[in-house]
Coordinates of C-alpha atoms and ligand atoms in Angstrom, one line a residue:
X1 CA -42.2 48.0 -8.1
X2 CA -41.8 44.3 -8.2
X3 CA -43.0 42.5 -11.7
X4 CA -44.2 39.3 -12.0
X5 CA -42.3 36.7 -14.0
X6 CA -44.9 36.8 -15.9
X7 CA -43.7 40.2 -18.0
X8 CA -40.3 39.3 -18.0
X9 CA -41.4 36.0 -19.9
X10 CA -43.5 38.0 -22.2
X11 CA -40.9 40.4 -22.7
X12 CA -38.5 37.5 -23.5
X13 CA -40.3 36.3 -25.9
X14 CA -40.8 39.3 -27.6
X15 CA -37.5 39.6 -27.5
X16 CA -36.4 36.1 -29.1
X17 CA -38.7 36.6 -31.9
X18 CA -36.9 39.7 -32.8
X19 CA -33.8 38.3 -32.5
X20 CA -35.2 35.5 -35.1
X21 CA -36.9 38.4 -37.7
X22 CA -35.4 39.2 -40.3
X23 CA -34.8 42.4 -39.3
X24 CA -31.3 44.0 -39.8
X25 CA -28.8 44.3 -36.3
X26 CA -29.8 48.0 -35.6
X27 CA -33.5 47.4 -35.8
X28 CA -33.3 44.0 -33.7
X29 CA -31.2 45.5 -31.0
X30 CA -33.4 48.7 -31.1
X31 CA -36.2 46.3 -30.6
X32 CA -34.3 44.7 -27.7
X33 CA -33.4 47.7 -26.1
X34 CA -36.3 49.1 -26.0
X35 CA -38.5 45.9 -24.5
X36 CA -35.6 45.4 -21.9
X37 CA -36.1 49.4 -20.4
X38 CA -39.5 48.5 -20.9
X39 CA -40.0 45.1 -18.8
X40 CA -37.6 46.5 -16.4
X41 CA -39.3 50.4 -15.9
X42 CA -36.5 51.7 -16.9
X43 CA -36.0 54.8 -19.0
X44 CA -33.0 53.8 -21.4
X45 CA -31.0 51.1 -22.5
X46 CA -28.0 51.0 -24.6
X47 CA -26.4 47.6 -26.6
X48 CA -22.9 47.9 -27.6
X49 CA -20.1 45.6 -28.9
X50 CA -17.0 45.4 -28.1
X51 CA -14.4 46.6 -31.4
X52 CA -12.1 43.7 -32.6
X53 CA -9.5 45.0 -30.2
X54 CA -11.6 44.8 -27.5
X55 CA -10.7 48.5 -26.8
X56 CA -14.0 50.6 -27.5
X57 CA -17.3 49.9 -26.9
X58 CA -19.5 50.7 -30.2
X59 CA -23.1 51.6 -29.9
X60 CA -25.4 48.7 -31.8
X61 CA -28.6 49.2 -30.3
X62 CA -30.5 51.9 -27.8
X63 CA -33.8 52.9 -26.4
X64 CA -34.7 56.5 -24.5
X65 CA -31.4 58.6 -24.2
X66 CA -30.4 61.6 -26.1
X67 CA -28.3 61.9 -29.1
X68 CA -25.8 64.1 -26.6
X69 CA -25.4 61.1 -23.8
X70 CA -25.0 58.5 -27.0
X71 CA -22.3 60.6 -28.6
X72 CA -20.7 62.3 -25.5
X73 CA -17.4 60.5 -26.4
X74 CA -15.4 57.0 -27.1
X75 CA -16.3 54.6 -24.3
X76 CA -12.9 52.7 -23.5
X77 CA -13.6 49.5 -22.5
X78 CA -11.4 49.2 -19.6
X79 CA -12.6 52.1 -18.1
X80 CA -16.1 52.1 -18.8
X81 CA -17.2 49.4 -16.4
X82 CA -13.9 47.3 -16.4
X83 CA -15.9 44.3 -13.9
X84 CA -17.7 43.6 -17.9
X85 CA -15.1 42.4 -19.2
X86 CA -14.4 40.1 -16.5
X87 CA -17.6 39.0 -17.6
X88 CA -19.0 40.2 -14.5
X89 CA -22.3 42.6 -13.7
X90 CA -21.9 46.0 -12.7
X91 CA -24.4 48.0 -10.9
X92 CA -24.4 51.7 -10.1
X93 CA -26.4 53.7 -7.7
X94 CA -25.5 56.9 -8.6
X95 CA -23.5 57.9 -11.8
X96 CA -22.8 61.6 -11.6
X97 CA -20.4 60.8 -8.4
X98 CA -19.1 57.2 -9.4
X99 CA -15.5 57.0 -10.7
X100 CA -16.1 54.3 -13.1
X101 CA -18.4 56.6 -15.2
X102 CA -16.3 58.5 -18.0
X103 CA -18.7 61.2 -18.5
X104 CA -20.6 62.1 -15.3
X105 CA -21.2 65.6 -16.2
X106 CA -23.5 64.2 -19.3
X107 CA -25.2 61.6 -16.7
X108 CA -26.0 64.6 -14.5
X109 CA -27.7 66.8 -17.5
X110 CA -29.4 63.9 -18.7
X111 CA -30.2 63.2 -15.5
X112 CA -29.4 60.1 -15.4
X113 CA -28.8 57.8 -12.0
X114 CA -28.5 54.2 -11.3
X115 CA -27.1 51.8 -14.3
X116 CA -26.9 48.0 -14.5
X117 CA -24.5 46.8 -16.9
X118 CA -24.8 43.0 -17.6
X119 CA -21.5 41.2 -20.4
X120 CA -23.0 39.9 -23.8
X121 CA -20.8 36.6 -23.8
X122 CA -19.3 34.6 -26.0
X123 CA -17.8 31.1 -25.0
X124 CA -17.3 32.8 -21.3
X125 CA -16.2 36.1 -22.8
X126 CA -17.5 39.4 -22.9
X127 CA -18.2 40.3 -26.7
X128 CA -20.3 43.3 -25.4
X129 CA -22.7 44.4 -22.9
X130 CA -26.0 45.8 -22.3
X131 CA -27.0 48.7 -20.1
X132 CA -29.8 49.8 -18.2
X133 CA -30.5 53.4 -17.2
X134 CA -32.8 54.8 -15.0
X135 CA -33.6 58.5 -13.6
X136 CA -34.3 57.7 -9.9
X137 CA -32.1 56.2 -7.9
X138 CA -33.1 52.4 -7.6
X139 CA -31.8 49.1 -6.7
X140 CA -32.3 46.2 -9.5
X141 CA -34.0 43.1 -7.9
X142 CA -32.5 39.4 -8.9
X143 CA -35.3 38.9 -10.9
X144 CA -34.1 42.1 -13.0
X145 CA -30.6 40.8 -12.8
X146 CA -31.5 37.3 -14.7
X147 CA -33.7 38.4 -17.7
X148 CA -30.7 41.1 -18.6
X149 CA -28.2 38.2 -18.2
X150 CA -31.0 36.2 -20.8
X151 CA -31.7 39.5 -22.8
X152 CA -27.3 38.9 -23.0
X153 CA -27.6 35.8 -24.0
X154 CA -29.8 36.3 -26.9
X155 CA -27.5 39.8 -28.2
X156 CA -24.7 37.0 -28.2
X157 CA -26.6 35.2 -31.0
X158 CA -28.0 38.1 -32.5
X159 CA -24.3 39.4 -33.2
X160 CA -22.9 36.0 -34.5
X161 CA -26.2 35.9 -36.8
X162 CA -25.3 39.6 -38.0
X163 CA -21.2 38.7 -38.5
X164 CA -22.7 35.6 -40.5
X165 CA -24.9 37.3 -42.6
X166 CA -22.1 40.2 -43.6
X167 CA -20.2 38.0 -44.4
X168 CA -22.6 35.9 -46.8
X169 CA -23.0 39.7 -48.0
X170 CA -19.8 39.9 -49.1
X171 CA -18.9 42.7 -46.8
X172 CA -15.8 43.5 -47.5
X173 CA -14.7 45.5 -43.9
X174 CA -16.4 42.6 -41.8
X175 CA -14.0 40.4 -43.6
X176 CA -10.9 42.2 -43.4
X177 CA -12.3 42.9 -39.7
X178 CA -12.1 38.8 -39.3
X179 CA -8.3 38.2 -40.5
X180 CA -7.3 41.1 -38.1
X181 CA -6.1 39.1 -34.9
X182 CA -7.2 39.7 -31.1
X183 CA -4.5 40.7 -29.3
X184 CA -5.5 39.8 -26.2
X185 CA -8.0 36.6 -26.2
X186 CA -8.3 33.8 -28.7
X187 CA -12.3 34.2 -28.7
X188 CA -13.7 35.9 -31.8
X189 CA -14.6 39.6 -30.8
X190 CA -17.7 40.2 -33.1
X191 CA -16.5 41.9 -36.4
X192 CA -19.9 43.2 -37.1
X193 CA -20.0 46.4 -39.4
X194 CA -20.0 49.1 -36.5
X195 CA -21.9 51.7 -38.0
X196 CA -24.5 52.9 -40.9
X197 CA -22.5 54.9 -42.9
X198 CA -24.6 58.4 -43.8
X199 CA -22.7 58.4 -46.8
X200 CA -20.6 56.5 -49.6
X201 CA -17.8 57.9 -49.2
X202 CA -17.4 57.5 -45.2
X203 CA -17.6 53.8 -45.8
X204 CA -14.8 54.0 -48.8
X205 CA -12.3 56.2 -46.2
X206 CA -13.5 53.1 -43.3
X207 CA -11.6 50.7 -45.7
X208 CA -8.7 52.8 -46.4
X209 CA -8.4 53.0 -42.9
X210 CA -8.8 49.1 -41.9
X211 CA -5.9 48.6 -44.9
X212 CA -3.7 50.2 -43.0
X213 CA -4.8 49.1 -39.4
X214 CA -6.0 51.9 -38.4
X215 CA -8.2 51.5 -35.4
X216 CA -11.5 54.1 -35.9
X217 CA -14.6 54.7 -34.4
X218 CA -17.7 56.2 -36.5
X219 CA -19.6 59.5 -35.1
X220 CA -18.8 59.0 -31.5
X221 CA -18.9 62.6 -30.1
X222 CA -20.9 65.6 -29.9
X223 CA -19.4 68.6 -29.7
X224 CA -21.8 71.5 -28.3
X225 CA -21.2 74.7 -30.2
X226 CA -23.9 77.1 -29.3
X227 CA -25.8 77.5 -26.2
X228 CA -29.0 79.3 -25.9
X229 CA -30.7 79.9 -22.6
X230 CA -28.5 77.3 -20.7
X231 CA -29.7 74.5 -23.2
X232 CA -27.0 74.0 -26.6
X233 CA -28.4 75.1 -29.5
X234 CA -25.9 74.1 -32.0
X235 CA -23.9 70.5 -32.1
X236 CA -21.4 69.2 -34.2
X237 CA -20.5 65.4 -35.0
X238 CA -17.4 64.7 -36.8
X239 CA -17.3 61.7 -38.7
X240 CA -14.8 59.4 -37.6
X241 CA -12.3 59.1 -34.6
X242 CA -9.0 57.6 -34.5
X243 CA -8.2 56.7 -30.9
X244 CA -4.8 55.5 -31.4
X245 CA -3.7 59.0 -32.8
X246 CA -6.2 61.0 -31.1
X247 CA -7.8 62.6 -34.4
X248 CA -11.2 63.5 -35.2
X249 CA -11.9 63.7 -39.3
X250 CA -14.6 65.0 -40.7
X251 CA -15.2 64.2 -44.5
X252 CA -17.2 65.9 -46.9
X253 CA -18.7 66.0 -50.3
X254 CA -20.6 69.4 -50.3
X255 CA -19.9 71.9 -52.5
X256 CA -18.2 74.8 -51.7
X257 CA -20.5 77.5 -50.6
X258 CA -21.2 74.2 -47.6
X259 CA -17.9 74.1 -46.9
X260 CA -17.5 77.3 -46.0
X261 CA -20.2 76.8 -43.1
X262 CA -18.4 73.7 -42.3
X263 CA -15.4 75.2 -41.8
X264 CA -17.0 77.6 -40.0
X265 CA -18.0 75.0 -37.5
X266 CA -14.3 74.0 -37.2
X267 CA -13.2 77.1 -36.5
X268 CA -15.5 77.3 -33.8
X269 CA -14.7 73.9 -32.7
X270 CA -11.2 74.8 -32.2
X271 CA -11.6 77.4 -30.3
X272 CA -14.3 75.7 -27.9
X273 CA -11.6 72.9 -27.3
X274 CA -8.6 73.3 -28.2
X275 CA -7.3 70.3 -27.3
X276 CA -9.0 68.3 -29.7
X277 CA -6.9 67.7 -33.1
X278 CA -9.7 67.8 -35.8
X279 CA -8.9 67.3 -39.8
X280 CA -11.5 67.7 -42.9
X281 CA -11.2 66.4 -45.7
X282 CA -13.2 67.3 -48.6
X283 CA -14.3 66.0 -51.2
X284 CA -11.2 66.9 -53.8
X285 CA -8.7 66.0 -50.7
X286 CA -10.7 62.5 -50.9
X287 CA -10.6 61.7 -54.0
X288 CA -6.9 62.5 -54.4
X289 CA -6.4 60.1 -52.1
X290 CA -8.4 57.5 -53.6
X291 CA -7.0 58.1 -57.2
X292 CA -3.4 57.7 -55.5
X293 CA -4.3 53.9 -55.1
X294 CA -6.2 54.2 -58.7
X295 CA -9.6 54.1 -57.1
X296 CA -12.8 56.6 -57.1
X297 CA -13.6 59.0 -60.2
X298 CA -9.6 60.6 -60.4
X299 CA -8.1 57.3 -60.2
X300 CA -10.0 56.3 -63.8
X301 CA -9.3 59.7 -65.2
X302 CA -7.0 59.3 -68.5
X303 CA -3.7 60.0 -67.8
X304 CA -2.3 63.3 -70.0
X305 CA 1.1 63.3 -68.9
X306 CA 3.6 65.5 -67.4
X307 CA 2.4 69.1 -66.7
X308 CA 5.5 70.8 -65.4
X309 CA 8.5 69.7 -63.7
X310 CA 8.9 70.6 -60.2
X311 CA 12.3 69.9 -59.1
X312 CA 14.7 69.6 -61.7
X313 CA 17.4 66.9 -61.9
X314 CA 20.1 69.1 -60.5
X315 CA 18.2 70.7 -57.8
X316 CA 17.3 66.6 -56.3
X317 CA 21.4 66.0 -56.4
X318 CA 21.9 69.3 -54.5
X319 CA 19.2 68.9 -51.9
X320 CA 20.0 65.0 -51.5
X321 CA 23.7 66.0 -51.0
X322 CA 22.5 68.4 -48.2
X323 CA 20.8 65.9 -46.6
X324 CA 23.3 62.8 -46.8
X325 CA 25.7 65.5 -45.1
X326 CA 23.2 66.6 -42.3
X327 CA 22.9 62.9 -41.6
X328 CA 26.3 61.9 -41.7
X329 CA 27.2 64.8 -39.2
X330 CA 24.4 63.8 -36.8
X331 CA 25.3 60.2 -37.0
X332 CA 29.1 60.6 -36.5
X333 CA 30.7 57.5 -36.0
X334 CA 28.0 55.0 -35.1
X335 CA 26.9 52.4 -38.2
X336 CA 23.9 53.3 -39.7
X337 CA 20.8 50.9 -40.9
X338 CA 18.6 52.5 -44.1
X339 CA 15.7 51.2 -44.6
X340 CA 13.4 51.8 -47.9
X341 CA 10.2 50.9 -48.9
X342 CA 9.8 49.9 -52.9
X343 CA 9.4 51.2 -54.7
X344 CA 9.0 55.0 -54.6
X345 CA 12.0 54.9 -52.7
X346 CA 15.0 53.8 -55.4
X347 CA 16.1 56.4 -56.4
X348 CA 16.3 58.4 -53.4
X349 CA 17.8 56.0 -51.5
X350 CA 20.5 55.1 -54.5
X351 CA 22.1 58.8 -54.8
X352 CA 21.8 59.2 -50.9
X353 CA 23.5 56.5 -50.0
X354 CA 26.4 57.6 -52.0
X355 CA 27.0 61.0 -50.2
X356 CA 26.9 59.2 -46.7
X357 CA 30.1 59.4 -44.8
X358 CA 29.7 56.8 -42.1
X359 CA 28.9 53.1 -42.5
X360 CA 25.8 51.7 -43.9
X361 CA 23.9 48.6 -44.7
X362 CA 20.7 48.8 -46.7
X363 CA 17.2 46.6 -46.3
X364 CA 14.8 46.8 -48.4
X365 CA 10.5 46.1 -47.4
X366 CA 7.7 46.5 -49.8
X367 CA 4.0 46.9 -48.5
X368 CA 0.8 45.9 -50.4
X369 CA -0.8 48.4 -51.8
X370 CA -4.9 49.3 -51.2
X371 CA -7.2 47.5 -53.5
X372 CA -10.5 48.4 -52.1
X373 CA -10.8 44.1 -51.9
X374 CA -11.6 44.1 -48.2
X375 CA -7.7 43.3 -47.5
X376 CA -5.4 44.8 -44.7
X377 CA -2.3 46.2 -45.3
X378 CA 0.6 43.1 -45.6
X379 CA 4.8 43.2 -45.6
X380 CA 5.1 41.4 -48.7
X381 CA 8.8 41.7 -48.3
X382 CA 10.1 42.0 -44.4
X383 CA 14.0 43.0 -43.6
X384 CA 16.5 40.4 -44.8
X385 CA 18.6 41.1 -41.4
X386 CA 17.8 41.6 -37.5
X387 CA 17.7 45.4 -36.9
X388 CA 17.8 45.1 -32.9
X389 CA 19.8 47.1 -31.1
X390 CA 21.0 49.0 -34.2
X391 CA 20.8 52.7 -35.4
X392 CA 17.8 52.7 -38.0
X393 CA 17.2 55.4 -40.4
X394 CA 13.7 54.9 -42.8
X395 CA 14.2 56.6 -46.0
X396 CA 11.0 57.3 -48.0
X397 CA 10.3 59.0 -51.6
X398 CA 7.4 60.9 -50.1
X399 CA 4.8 61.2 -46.8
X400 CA 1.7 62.1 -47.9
X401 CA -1.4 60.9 -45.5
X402 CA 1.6 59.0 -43.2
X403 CA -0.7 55.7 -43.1
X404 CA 2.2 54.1 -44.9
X405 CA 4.9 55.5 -42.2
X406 CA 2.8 55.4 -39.5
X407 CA 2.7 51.2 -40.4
X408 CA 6.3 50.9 -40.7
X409 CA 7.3 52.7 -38.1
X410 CA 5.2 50.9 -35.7
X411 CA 6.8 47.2 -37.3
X412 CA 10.4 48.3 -37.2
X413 CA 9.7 49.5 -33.6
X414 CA 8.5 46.5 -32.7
X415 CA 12.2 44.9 -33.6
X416 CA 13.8 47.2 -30.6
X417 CA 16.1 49.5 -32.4
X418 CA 18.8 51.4 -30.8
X419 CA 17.1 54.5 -32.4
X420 CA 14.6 54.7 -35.4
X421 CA 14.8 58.2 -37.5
X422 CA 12.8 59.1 -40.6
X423 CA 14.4 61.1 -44.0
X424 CA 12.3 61.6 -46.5
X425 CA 12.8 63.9 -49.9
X426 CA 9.5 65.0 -50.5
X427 CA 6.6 66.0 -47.4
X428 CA 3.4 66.6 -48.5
X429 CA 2.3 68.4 -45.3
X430 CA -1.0 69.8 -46.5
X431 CA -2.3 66.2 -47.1
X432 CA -1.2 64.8 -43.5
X433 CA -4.1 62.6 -41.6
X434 CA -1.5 60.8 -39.1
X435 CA 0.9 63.2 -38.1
X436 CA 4.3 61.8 -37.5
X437 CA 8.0 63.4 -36.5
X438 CA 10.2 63.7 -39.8
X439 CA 13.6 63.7 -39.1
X440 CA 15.3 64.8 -42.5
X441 CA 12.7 66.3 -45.1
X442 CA 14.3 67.2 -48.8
X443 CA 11.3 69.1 -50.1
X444 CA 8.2 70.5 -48.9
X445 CA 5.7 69.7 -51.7
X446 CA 2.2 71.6 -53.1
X447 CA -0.7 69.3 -52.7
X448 CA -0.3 68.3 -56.3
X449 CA 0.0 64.7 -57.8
X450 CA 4.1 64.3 -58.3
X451 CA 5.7 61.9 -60.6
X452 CA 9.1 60.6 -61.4
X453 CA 12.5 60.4 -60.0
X454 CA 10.8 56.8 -58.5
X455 CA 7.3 57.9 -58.3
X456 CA 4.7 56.3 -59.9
X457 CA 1.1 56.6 -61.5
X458 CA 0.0 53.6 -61.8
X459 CA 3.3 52.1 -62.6
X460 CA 4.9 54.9 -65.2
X461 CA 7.2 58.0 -64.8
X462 CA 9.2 56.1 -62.2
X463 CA 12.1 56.8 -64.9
X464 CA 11.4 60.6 -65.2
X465 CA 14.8 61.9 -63.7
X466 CA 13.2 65.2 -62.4
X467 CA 10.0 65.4 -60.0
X468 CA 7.0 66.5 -62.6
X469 CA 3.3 67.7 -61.6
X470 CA 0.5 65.7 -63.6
X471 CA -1.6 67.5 -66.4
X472 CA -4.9 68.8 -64.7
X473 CA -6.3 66.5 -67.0
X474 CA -6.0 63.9 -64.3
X475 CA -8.3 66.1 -62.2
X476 CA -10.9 67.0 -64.8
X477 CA -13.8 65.6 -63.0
X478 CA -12.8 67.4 -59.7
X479 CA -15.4 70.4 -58.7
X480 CA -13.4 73.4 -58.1
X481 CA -12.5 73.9 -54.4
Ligands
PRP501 C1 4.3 55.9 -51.8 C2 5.5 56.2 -51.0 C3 5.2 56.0 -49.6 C4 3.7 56.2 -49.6 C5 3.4 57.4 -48.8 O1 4.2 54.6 -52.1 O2 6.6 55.4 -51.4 O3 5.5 54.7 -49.2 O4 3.2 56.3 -50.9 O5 2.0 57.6 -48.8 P1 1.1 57.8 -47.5 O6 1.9 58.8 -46.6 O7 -0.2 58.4 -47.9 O8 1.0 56.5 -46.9 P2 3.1 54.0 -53.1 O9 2.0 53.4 -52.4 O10 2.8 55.0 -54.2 O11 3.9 52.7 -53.7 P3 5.3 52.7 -54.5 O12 6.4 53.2 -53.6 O13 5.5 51.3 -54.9 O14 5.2 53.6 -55.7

C-alpha cells in the first residue's frame, strides 16, 4: 500500500521531536524505531552504531523483533551489508537465501523477509545505519526510501547529541572511547556508551577492558539451551564478547548456591557448541582483579603482610637457571633481544640474564597502570633501540589475566621482529581471560595474590627475596567461593 506524504511528514515530525526530548539515546531511538516500522508498515526496525573501530555494528535502538534475532550474534560491519558503509542503501528481497545476511537461519525462524538498510551519516560517512524489516516479501517505494534516508539524518544528530551529553556527564568510557584513534577514516565514529549495563560491576570490567584496548561488545548473543516442542525453552546471554580473541565472558556477583546453576548453564553451553571459548568470572575472580590495580572492596583492604612464602630464594635461582639454559640451547648462536616491562620484571630479568650463554642486549618499557580515570593503557617508556629484524624474547615476572602481554605483544609485533618469544617465571593459568602462547614458564602459580622477588602491592615487598602469598587478611571481605 502506497502512503501519502502526508504520514511520512507526521511521522517525521514525531520523530524530530523525540530526537529534541529529553529523553535518554535508548528511549529516543526506541521511539524512532518504532514510528519508522510504523509509517512504513513494516514489522521491525533496528538502529545501530557503528563501534569506534568501525568493525561491529551495536544495537542503540529497535522496534518488533525478538530478543533471539537481536542477540543472534556480533554483526561485522563489513559483512553485514558492506554497500552501508559506502554510505550506500541496501535492499533485500529475501533474507533467508541472501549471502549478505550473517544469520539467515534466525531470519527464517523469525520469519523475517525483505530488509532496507539506509547509512546514518556523518560528514559523508556512515556512523551507523537503520534497518527495516518486514514479514512478506515487498519492494520499498522511493517515497519509503527518502523518509529512512531523513529518519538517518536525524539518528546522526541524535548520536552526536548523546556523545555530547556523556561526555558533559563525565563518562568516563565515552571519553577514553574519544582519545582511541579510527584506524581507518579521520571522521569521528560515535563513542556513545554502547550498552546499559545490568549491573555495576559489568561496567567496572568495560573499563578494565577499554585500558587495555580491548575491543568488546555487551550481550550480543543468545545461546539456545533447551528446546521444548520445537520452540527453545531455555537461553543463555553471556555478558560481554571480545571479537579480537574470540571470547565470550560472563561475570557474576551471585552467591554460590547461583553459581552453581550458572555453571550449570556453561556446562551445557559447552557442550551445545563447542566451538565457542566461554570464561566466568565471579565475583571473588573480579575483585582480585580489581584489587590488583588497588581498586574495588579488596584493593582498600588493609594490608597484613606476608602469609607464607611460596618459592623460596633458592628454589627461584634453580628454576631461573633451568630456564636461562633451555633458552640458551634453543637460541644457539643467534643474538638475542630481552625485553622487560617495569617493574615486576627486575629481578627476574637481572639473575636470568646472567645464566644466558649467547649474546644479549636488554630494553626496558614500562606501561601505565589502570586507574579507573577513564584512561587507556599508555607506553610511558617505549624501547631505547629498533628491534626490526631481530630475535626478541619478552621476559615478564608474572601473566595473570594476559591484558598486559597481550598489549605488548601486539606493539613489539608491530616493529617486525625476526621472531618474538615469551619467558615468564610465574603463570597464573587459572586467572587467564586472553589466552596467549608462553614460551618459557618458571612456575605455575595458585590463584593467590604473590608478592616479592619484584612483585608489588601497591608499591612494597618488591624487596622480599623469596615469592610470598599475602595474609587472607587482604581478602577478608571476600564471600567464600
Ligand atoms: C604485573 C606484571 C605484568 C602484569 C601481568 O605488572 O609485571 O606486567 O602485572 O598482569 P596481567 O596478565 O593481568 O596483565 P603490574 O601491573 O603489577 O606492574 P609492576 O610490574 O610495575 O608491578
Amino acid at each position: 500500500m502506497v502512503r501519502s506524504s502526508g504520514s511520512y511528514y507526521s511521522a517525521l515530525k514525531r520523530i524530530t521531536r523525540a530526537a529534541n526530548s529529553a529523553y535518554g539515546l535508548r528511549k529516543t531511538c526506541n521511539f524512532i524505531a518504532k514510528n519508522s516500522a510504523r509509517a512504513m508498515k513494516a514489522n521491525g526496525c533496528r538502529i545501530l552504531s557503528l563501534n569506534p573501530r568501525r568493525e561491529y555494528l551495536i544495537s542503540v535502538g529497535t522496534y518488533g523483533l525478538s530478543d533471539l534475532y537481536l542477540k543472534k550474534g556480533p554483526l561485522d560491519a563489513r559483512r553485514s551489508l558492506p554497500d552501508i558503509l559506502e554510505g550506500k542503501a541496501v535492499y533485500i528481497a529475501d533474507a533467508t537465501r541472501d549471502d549478505r545476511v550473517q544469520h539467515p537461519e534466525v531470519a527464517l525462524e523469525q520469519g523475517i523477509s525483505s530488509i532496507l538498510g539506509v547509512p546514518i551519516l556523518r560528514m559523508g560517512e556512515a556512523i551507523g545505519e537503520i534497518r527495516i524489516y518486514a514479514r512478506e516479501r515487498r519492494q520499498f517505494s522511493e517515497a519509503e526510501r527518502n523518509f529512512l534516508f531523513s529518519v538517518a539524518d536525524v539518528c546522526s544528530v541524535v548520536f552526536e547529541r548523546a556523545e555530547l551529553q556523556q561526555s558533559l556527564d563525565g563518562d568516563r568510557e565515552a571519553r577514553a572511547r574519544q582519545r582511541r584513534p579510527s584506524p581507518v577514516s579521520a571522521v569521528p565514529v560515535p563513542t556513545l556508551r554502547p550498552a546499559t549495563f545490568a549491573h555495576p560491576s559489568e561496567e567496572d570490567f568495560a573499563r578494565l577492558l577499554d585500558f587495555y584496548c580491548i575491543e568488546w561488545l555487551y550481550e550480543p548473543r543468545s545461546f539456545a539451551l533447551r528446546w521444548e516442542g520445537g520452540k527453545i525453552a531455555e537461553m543463555f546471554t553471556p555478558d560481554f564478547y571480545l571479537p579480537e580473541l574470540d571470547i565470550y565472558v560472563e561475570l557474576t556477583t551471585l552467591k554460590q548456591n547461583l553459581i552453581t546453576e550458572k555453571n550449570r548453564k556453561l556446562r551445557q553451553l559447552r557442550e551445545l557448541y563447542p566451538e565457542v571459548n566461554v570464561r566466568l568470572l565471579t565475583k571473588s575472580d573480579f575483585h582480585k582483579l580489581l584489587a590488583k590495580y588497588g581498586y574495588g572492596p579488596l584493593g582498600e583492604a588493609k594490608v597484613e603482610g606476608v602469609d607464607r612464602v611460596l618459592y623460596s630464594h633458592a628454589q627461584i635461582q634453580r628454576r631461573v637457571r633451568t630456564l636461562a639454559r633451555r633458552i640458551s640451547r634453543d637460541y644457539g648462536d643467534e643474538r638475542l633481544v630481552l625485553i622487560g616491562v617495569l617493574k615486576g620484571v627486575l629481578c627476574f630479568m637481572a639473575d636470568l640474564m646472567q645464566h644466558l650463554s649467547l649474546p644479549v642486549t636488554v630494553d626496558f618499557m614500562a606501561v601505565s597502570h589502570y586507574g579507573g580515570d577513564g584512561q587507556v593503557v599508555r607506553i610511558t617508556r617505549d624501547l631505547d633501540s629498533s628491534i626490526a629484524g631481530k630475535h626478541v624474547l619478552m621476559v615478564e615476572d608474572i601473566v595473570d589475566t594476559g591484558m598486559t602481554l597481550n598489549y605488548i605483544l601486539g606493539h613489539l609485533s608491530a616493529h617486525n621482529p625476526a621472531s618474538l618469544r615469551v619467558c615468564t617465571l610465574l603463570d597464573k593459568r587459572a586467572r587467564r581471560l586472553l589466552d596467549l602462547p608462553l614460551d618459557y614458564v618458571g612456575f605455575e602459580i595458585p590463584d593467590e595474590f604473590v608478592v616479592g622477588y619484584g612483585l608489588d602491592y601497591k608499591g612494597e615487598y618488591r624487596n622480599l627475596p623469596f615469592i610470598g602469598v599475602l595474609k587472607p587478611g587482604l581478602v577478608k571481605n571476600e564471600e567464600p567461593r
